PDB file of C-alpha atoms and ligand atoms in Angstrom:
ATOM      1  CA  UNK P   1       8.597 -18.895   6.484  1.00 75.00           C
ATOM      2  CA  UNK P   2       5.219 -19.755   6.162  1.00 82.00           C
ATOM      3  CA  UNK P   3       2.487 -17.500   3.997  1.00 84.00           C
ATOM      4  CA  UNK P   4      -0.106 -15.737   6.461  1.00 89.00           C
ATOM      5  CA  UNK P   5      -3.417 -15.307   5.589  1.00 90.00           C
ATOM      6  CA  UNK P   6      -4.668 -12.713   2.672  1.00 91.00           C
ATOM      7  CA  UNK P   7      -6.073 -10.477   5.344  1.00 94.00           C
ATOM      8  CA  UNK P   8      -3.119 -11.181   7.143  1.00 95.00           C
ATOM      9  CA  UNK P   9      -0.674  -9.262   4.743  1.00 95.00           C
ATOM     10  CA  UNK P  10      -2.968  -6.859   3.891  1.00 95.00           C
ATOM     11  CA  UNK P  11      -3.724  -5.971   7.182  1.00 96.00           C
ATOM     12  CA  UNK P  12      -0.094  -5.555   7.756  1.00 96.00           C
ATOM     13  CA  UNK P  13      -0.178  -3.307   4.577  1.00 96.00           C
ATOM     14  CA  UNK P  14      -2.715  -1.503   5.556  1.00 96.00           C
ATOM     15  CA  UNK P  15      -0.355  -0.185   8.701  1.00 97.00           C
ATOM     16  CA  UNK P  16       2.513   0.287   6.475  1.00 96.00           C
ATOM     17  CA  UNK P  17       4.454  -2.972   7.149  1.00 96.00           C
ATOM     18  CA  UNK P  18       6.435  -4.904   5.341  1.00 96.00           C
ATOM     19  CA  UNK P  19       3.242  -7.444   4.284  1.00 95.00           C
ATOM     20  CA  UNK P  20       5.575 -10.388   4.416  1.00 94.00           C
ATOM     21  CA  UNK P  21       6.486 -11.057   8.100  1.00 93.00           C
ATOM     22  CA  UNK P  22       4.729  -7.072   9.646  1.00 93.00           C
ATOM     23  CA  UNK P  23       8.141  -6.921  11.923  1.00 93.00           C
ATOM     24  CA  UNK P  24       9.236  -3.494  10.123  1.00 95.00           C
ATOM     25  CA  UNK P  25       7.789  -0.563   8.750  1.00 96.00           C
ATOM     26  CA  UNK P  26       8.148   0.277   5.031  1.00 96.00           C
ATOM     27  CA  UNK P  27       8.631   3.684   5.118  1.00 96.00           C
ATOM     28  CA  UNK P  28      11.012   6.571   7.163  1.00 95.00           C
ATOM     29  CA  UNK P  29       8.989   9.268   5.788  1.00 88.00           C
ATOM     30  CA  UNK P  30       6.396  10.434   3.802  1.00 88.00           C
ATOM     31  CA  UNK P  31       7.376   9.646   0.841  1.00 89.00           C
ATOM     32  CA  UNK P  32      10.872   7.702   1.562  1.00 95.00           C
ATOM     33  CA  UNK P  33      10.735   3.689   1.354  1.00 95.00           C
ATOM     34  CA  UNK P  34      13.229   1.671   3.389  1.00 96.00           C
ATOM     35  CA  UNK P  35      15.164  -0.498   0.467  1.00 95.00           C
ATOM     36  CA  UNK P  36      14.471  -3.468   2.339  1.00 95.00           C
ATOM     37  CA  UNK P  37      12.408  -4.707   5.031  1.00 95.00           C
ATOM     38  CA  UNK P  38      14.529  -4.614   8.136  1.00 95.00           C
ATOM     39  CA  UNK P  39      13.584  -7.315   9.549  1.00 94.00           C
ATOM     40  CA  UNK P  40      12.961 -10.529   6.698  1.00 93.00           C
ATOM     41  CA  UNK P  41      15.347  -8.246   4.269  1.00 93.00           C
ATOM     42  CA  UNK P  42      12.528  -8.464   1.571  1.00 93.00           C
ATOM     43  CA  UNK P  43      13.391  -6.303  -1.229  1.00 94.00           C
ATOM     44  CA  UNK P  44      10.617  -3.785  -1.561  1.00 94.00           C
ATOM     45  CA  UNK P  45      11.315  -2.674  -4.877  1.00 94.00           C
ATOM     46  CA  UNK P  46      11.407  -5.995  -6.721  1.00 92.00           C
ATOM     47  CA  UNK P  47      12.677  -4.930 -10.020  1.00 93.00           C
ATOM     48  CA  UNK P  48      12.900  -0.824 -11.674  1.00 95.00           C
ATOM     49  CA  UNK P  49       9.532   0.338 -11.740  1.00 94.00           C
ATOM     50  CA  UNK P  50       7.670  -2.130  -9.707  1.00 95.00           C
ATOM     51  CA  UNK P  51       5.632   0.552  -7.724  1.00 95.00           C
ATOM     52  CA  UNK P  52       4.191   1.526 -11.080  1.00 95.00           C
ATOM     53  CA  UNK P  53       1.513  -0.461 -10.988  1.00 94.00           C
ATOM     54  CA  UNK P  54       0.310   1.100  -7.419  1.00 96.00           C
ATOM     55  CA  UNK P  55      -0.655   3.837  -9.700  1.00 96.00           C
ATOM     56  CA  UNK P  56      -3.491   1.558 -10.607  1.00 95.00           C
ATOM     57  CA  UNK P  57      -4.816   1.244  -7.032  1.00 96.00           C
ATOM     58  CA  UNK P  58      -4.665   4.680  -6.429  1.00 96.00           C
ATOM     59  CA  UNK P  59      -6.290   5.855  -9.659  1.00 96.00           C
ATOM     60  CA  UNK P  60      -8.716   3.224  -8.919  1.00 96.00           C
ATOM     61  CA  UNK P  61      -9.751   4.010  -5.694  1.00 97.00           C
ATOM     62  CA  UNK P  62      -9.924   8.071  -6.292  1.00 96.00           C
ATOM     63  CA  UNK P  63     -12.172   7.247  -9.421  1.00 96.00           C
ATOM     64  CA  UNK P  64     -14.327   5.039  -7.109  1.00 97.00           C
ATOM     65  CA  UNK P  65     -14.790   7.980  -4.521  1.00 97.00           C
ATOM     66  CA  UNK P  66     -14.590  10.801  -7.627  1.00 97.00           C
ATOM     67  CA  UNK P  67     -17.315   9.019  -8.933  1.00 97.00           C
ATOM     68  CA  UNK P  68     -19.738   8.036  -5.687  1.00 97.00           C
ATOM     69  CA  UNK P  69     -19.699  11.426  -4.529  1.00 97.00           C
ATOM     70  CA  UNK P  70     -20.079  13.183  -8.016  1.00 96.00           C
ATOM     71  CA  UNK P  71     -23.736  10.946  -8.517  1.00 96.00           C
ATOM     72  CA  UNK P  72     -24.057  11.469  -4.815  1.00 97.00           C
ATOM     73  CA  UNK P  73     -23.837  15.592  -4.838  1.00 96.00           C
ATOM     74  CA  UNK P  74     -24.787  16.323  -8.182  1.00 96.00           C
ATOM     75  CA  UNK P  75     -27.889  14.180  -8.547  1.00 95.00           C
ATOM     76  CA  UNK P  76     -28.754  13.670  -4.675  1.00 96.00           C
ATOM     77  CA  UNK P  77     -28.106  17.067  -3.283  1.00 96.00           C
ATOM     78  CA  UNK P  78     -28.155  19.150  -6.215  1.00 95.00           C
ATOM     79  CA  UNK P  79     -25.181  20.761  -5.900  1.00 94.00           C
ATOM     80  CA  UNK P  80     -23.739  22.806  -8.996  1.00 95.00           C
ATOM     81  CA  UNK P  81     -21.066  21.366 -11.198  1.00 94.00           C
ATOM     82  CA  UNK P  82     -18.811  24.965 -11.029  1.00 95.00           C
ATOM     83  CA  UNK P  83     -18.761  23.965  -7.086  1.00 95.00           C
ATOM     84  CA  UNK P  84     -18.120  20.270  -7.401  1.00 96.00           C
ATOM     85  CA  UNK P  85     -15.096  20.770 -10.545  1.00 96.00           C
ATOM     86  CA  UNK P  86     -12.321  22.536  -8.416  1.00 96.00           C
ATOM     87  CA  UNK P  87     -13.014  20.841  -4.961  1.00 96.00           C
ATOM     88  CA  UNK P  88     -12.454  17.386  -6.689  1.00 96.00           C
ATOM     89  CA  UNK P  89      -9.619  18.535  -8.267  1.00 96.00           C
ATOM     90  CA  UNK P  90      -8.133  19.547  -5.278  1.00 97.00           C
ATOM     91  CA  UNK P  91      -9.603  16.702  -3.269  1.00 96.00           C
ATOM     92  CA  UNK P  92      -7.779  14.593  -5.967  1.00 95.00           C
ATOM     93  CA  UNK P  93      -4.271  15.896  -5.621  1.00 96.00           C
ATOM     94  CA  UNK P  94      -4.344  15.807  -1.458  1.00 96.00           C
ATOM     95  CA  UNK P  95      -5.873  11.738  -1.656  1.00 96.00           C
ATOM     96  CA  UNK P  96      -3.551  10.745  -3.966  1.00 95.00           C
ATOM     97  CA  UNK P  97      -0.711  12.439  -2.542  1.00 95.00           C
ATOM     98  CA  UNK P  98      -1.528  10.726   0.821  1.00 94.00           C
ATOM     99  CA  UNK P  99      -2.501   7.322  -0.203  1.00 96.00           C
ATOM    100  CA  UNK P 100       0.769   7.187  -1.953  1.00 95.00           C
ATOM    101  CA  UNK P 101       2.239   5.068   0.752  1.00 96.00           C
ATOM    102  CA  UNK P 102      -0.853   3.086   1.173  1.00 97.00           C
ATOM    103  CA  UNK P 103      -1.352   2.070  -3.038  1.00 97.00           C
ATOM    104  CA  UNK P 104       2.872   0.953  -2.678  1.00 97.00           C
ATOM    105  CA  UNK P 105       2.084  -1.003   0.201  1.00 97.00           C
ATOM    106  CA  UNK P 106      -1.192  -2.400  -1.250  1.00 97.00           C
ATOM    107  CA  UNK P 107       0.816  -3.362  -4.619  1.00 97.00           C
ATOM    108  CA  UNK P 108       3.299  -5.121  -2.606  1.00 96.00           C
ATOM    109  CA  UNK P 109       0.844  -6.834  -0.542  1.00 95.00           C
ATOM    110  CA  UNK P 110      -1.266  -8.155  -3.307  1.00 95.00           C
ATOM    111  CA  UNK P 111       2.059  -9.563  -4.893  1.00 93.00           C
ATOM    112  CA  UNK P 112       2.537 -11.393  -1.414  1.00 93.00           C
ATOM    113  CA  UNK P 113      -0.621 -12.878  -1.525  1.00 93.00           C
ATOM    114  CA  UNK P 114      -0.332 -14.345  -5.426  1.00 92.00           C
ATOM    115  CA  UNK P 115       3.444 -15.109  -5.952  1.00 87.00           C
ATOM    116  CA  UNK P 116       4.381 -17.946  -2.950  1.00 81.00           C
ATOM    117  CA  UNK P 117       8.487 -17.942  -3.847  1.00 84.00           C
ATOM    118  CA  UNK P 118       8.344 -14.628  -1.948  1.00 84.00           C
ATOM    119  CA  UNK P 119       8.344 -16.891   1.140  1.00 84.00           C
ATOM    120  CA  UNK P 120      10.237 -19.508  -0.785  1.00 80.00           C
ATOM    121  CA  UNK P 121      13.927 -18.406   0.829  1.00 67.00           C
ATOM    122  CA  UNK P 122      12.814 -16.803   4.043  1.00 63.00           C
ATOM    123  CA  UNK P 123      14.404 -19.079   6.977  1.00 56.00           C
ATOM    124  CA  UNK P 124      12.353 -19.484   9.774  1.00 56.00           C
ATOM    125  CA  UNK P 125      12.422 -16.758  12.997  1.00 53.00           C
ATOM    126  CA  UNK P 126      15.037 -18.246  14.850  1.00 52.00           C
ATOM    127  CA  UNK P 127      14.201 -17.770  19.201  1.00 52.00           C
ATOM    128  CA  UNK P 128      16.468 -15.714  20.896  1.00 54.00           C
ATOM    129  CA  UNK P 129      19.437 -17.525  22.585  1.00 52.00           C
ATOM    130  CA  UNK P 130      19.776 -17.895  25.751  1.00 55.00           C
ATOM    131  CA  UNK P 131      22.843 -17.705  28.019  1.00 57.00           C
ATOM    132  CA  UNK P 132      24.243 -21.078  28.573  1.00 53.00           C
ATOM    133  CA  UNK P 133      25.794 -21.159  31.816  1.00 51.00           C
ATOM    134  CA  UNK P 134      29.434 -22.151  31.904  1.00 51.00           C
TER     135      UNK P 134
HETATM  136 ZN1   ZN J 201       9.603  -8.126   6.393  1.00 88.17          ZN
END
């Protein structure tokens, strides 16, 4: 199988599918991962605790948008810190909770794009066969 582009597999992360060949979604739920992808078989989980470091990308991002709109409202619009502390907070636990899925699928993607032996033992697509008349 050949590597797609980098927007390529994070596109297909993006709409939670498998980043490697996008013919299968990663997920059955909210929260529940297919093992493997059902249509290249890729192993989502690569090894225990592999989806840790998605933590990073969704601290990272939440920080990013904790941080913008903190300047933003504070210093911008004025707006008092007693108003801005628990709406964050709960702003914090509903975006993390639903960019779960997205941070997995980002990790996985970004490990598509660097390490090329993930399309090392994929065999090429085969076509469809076709009735062969007797
Ligand atoms: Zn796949």
């Amino acid at each position: 199988m050949q590597r797609p582009s980098g927007s390529t597999i994070t596109l297909r992360a993006l709409r939670l599918q498998c980043p490697r060949c996008g013919g299968a979604p990663m997920f059955r739920g909210l929260f529940q991962m297919h093992e493997r992808c059902a249509h290249c078989q890729l192993k989502f989980e690569r090894e225990p605790g592999y989806f840790l470091g998605s933590i990073y990308i969704n601290y990272g991002l939440a920080a990013l948008i904790i941080t913008v709109a903190w300047i933003t409202l504070r210093f911008g619009y004025k707006v008092d810190a007693k108003l801005l502390l628990p709406a964050f907070m709960v702003f914090l636990v509903v975006f993390q909770t639903l960019f779960f899925r997205y941070a997995r699928a980002l990790w996985l993607a970004m490990d598509c794009r660097i390490d090329p032996s993930l399309y090392a033992d994929v065999p090429e697509p085969q076509a469809e066969p076709t009735d062969v008349a007797p």
